[in-house]
PDB file of C-alpha atoms in Angstrom:
ATOM      1  CA  MET X   1      67.132  87.637-201.011  1.00 44.00           C
ATOM      2  CA  SER X   2      66.931  84.075-202.280  1.00 61.00           C
ATOM      3  CA  GLY X   3      67.228  81.225-199.823  1.00 76.00           C
ATOM      4  CA  ASN X   4      69.916  79.628-201.971  1.00 80.00           C
ATOM      5  CA  ASN X   5      72.281  82.594-201.661  1.00 91.00           C
ATOM      6  CA  LEU X   6      75.373  82.047-199.567  1.00 92.00           C
ATOM      7  CA  ILE X   7      75.342  83.749-196.194  1.00 93.00           C
ATOM      8  CA  ASP X   8      77.858  86.525-195.711  1.00 92.00           C
ATOM      9  CA  GLU X   9      80.811  86.492-193.310  1.00 93.00           C
ATOM     10  CA  ARG X  10      79.012  88.521-190.619  1.00 95.00           C
ATOM     11  CA  ALA X  11      75.954  86.259-190.694  1.00 94.00           C
ATOM     12  CA  LEU X  12      78.216  83.212-190.569  1.00 94.00           C
ATOM     13  CA  SER X  13      80.022  84.597-187.522  1.00 94.00           C
ATOM     14  CA  LYS X  14      76.705  85.272-185.735  1.00 95.00           C
ATOM     15  CA  LEU X  15      75.465  81.782-186.635  1.00 93.00           C
ATOM     16  CA  ARG X  16      78.627  80.141-185.287  1.00 93.00           C
ATOM     17  CA  TRP X  17      78.174  82.033-182.021  1.00 93.00           C
ATOM     18  CA  ARG X  18      74.517  81.006-181.772  1.00 92.00           C
ATOM     19  CA  CYS X  19      75.448  77.370-182.325  1.00 93.00           C
ATOM     20  CA  ARG X  20      77.618  77.148-179.218  1.00 90.00           C
ATOM     21  CA  ARG X  21      76.152  74.414-177.030  1.00 88.00           C
ATOM     22  CA  GLY X  22      76.459  73.289-173.438  1.00 87.00           C
ATOM     23  CA  LEU X  23      76.971  69.668-174.419  1.00 91.00           C
ATOM     24  CA  LEU X  24      80.394  68.763-175.806  1.00 91.00           C
ATOM     25  CA  GLU X  25      78.973  66.064-178.079  1.00 93.00           C
ATOM     26  CA  ASN X  26      76.738  68.607-179.824  1.00 95.00           C
ATOM     27  CA  ASP X  27      79.642  71.019-180.166  1.00 93.00           C
ATOM     28  CA  LEU X  28      81.686  68.321-181.909  1.00 93.00           C
ATOM     29  CA  PHE X  29      78.949  67.714-184.486  1.00 94.00           C
ATOM     30  CA  ILE X  30      78.532  71.444-185.064  1.00 95.00           C
ATOM     31  CA  GLU X  31      82.265  72.144-185.273  1.00 94.00           C
ATOM     32  CA  ARG X  32      82.711  69.444-187.931  1.00 95.00           C
ATOM     33  CA  PHE X  33      79.714  70.828-189.810  1.00 95.00           C
ATOM     34  CA  PHE X  34      81.201  74.339-189.923  1.00 95.00           C
ATOM     35  CA  ASP X  35      84.651  73.023-190.838  1.00 95.00           C
ATOM     36  CA  LYS X  36      83.194  71.269-193.864  1.00 94.00           C
ATOM     37  CA  HIS X  37      80.277  73.506-194.928  1.00 95.00           C
ATOM     38  CA  ALA X  38      80.889  77.081-193.711  1.00 94.00           C
ATOM     39  CA  ALA X  39      82.146  78.321-197.084  1.00 94.00           C
ATOM     40  CA  SER X  40      79.088  76.986-198.919  1.00 95.00           C
ATOM     41  CA  LEU X  41      76.324  77.609-196.353  1.00 95.00           C
ATOM     42  CA  THR X  42      73.136  78.996-197.881  1.00 95.00           C
ATOM     43  CA  GLU X  43      70.426  81.148-196.317  1.00 94.00           C
ATOM     44  CA  ASN X  44      68.076  78.125-196.294  1.00 95.00           C
ATOM     45  CA  GLN X  45      70.629  75.943-194.549  1.00 96.00           C
ATOM     46  CA  ALA X  46      71.356  78.683-192.022  1.00 96.00           C
ATOM     47  CA  GLN X  47      67.642  78.929-191.224  1.00 96.00           C
ATOM     48  CA  GLY X  48      67.423  75.158-190.788  1.00 97.00           C
ATOM     49  CA  LEU X  49      70.400  75.260-188.447  1.00 96.00           C
ATOM     50  CA  ARG X  50      68.800  78.071-186.414  1.00 96.00           C
ATOM     51  CA  GLU X  51      65.690  75.935-185.981  1.00 96.00           C
ATOM     52  CA  LEU X  52      67.781  73.032-184.699  1.00 97.00           C
ATOM     53  CA  MET X  53      69.596  75.348-182.285  1.00 96.00           C
ATOM     54  CA  ASP X  54      66.251  76.207-180.675  1.00 95.00           C
ATOM     55  CA  LEU X  55      66.127  72.642-179.334  1.00 96.00           C
ATOM     56  CA  SER X  56      67.437  71.610-175.939  1.00 96.00           C
ATOM     57  CA  ASP X  57      70.870  70.012-175.923  1.00 96.00           C
ATOM     58  CA  ASN X  58      69.429  66.566-175.224  1.00 96.00           C
ATOM     59  CA  ASP X  59      66.797  66.793-177.962  1.00 96.00           C
ATOM     60  CA  LEU X  60      69.416  67.971-180.447  1.00 97.00           C
ATOM     61  CA  LEU X  61      71.766  65.138-179.521  1.00 96.00           C
ATOM     62  CA  ASP X  62      68.949  62.595-179.937  1.00 97.00           C
ATOM     63  CA  LEU X  63      68.427  63.868-183.498  1.00 97.00           C
ATOM     64  CA  LEU X  64      72.138  63.921-184.287  1.00 96.00           C
ATOM     65  CA  LEU X  65      72.605  60.352-183.043  1.00 96.00           C
ATOM     66  CA  ARG X  66      69.470  59.180-184.874  1.00 96.00           C
ATOM     67  CA  ARG X  67      67.736  58.212-181.630  1.00 97.00           C
ATOM     68  CA  LYS X  68      64.817  60.326-182.871  1.00 96.00           C
ATOM     69  CA  GLU X  69      63.675  61.808-186.162  1.00 96.00           C
ATOM     70  CA  PRO X  70      62.362  65.370-186.612  1.00 96.00           C
ATOM     71  CA  GLU X  71      58.678  65.819-185.852  1.00 94.00           C
ATOM     72  CA  GLY X  72      56.114  68.573-186.292  1.00 95.00           C
ATOM     73  CA  GLU X  73      57.586  71.942-187.275  1.00 92.00           C
ATOM     74  CA  LEU X  74      61.028  70.377-187.728  1.00 95.00           C
ATOM     75  CA  GLN X  75      59.822  68.323-190.700  1.00 96.00           C
ATOM     76  CA  ARG X  76      60.863  71.033-193.138  1.00 96.00           C
ATOM     77  CA  ALA X  77      63.235  70.719-196.065  1.00 96.00           C
ATOM     78  CA  ASP X  78      65.772  73.206-194.667  1.00 96.00           C
ATOM     79  CA  VAL X  79      65.931  71.476-191.268  1.00 97.00           C
ATOM     80  CA  LEU X  80      66.120  67.991-192.782  1.00 97.00           C
ATOM     81  CA  GLU X  81      68.904  69.058-195.158  1.00 96.00           C
ATOM     82  CA  VAL X  82      71.057  70.522-192.382  1.00 97.00           C
ATOM     83  CA  LEU X  83      70.373  67.583-190.094  1.00 97.00           C
ATOM     84  CA  ALA X  84      71.544  65.222-192.834  1.00 96.00           C
ATOM     85  CA  LEU X  85      74.743  67.267-193.220  1.00 96.00           C
ATOM     86  CA  LEU X  86      75.305  67.291-189.458  1.00 96.00           C
ATOM     87  CA  ARG X  87      74.778  63.534-189.282  1.00 95.00           C
ATOM     88  CA  THR X  88      77.161  62.948-192.205  1.00 88.00           C
ATOM     89  CA  ASN X  89      79.901  64.468-190.084  1.00 59.00           C
ATOM     90  CA  ALA X  90      79.119  62.127-187.205  1.00 57.00           C
ATOM     91  CA  THR X  91      82.105  59.852-187.500  1.00 51.00           C
ATOM     92  CA  ALA X  92      83.344  58.761-184.101  1.00 44.00           C
ATOM     93  CA  VAL X  93      81.709  61.119-181.636  1.00 42.00           C
TER      94      VAL X  93
END
């Protein structure tokens, strides 16, 4: 399967569930992301989002608010693309 294929409805549902966070601020970013991009989410973007969800809530929030930039293993195209999309939705958190 190509990384540019859209994810199916079941995979999208699982991804939404995995993205639930303990920090409300993170949930707001993620909810806006899904509202805007769920219908066009690719396999590559889903993988990038999974990588971001492996972070602690505080580390994720630091990235979303641009307090930090991705380092090490997070400096991958799929992660950077999704992070940019998440940040684009960051109006008035």
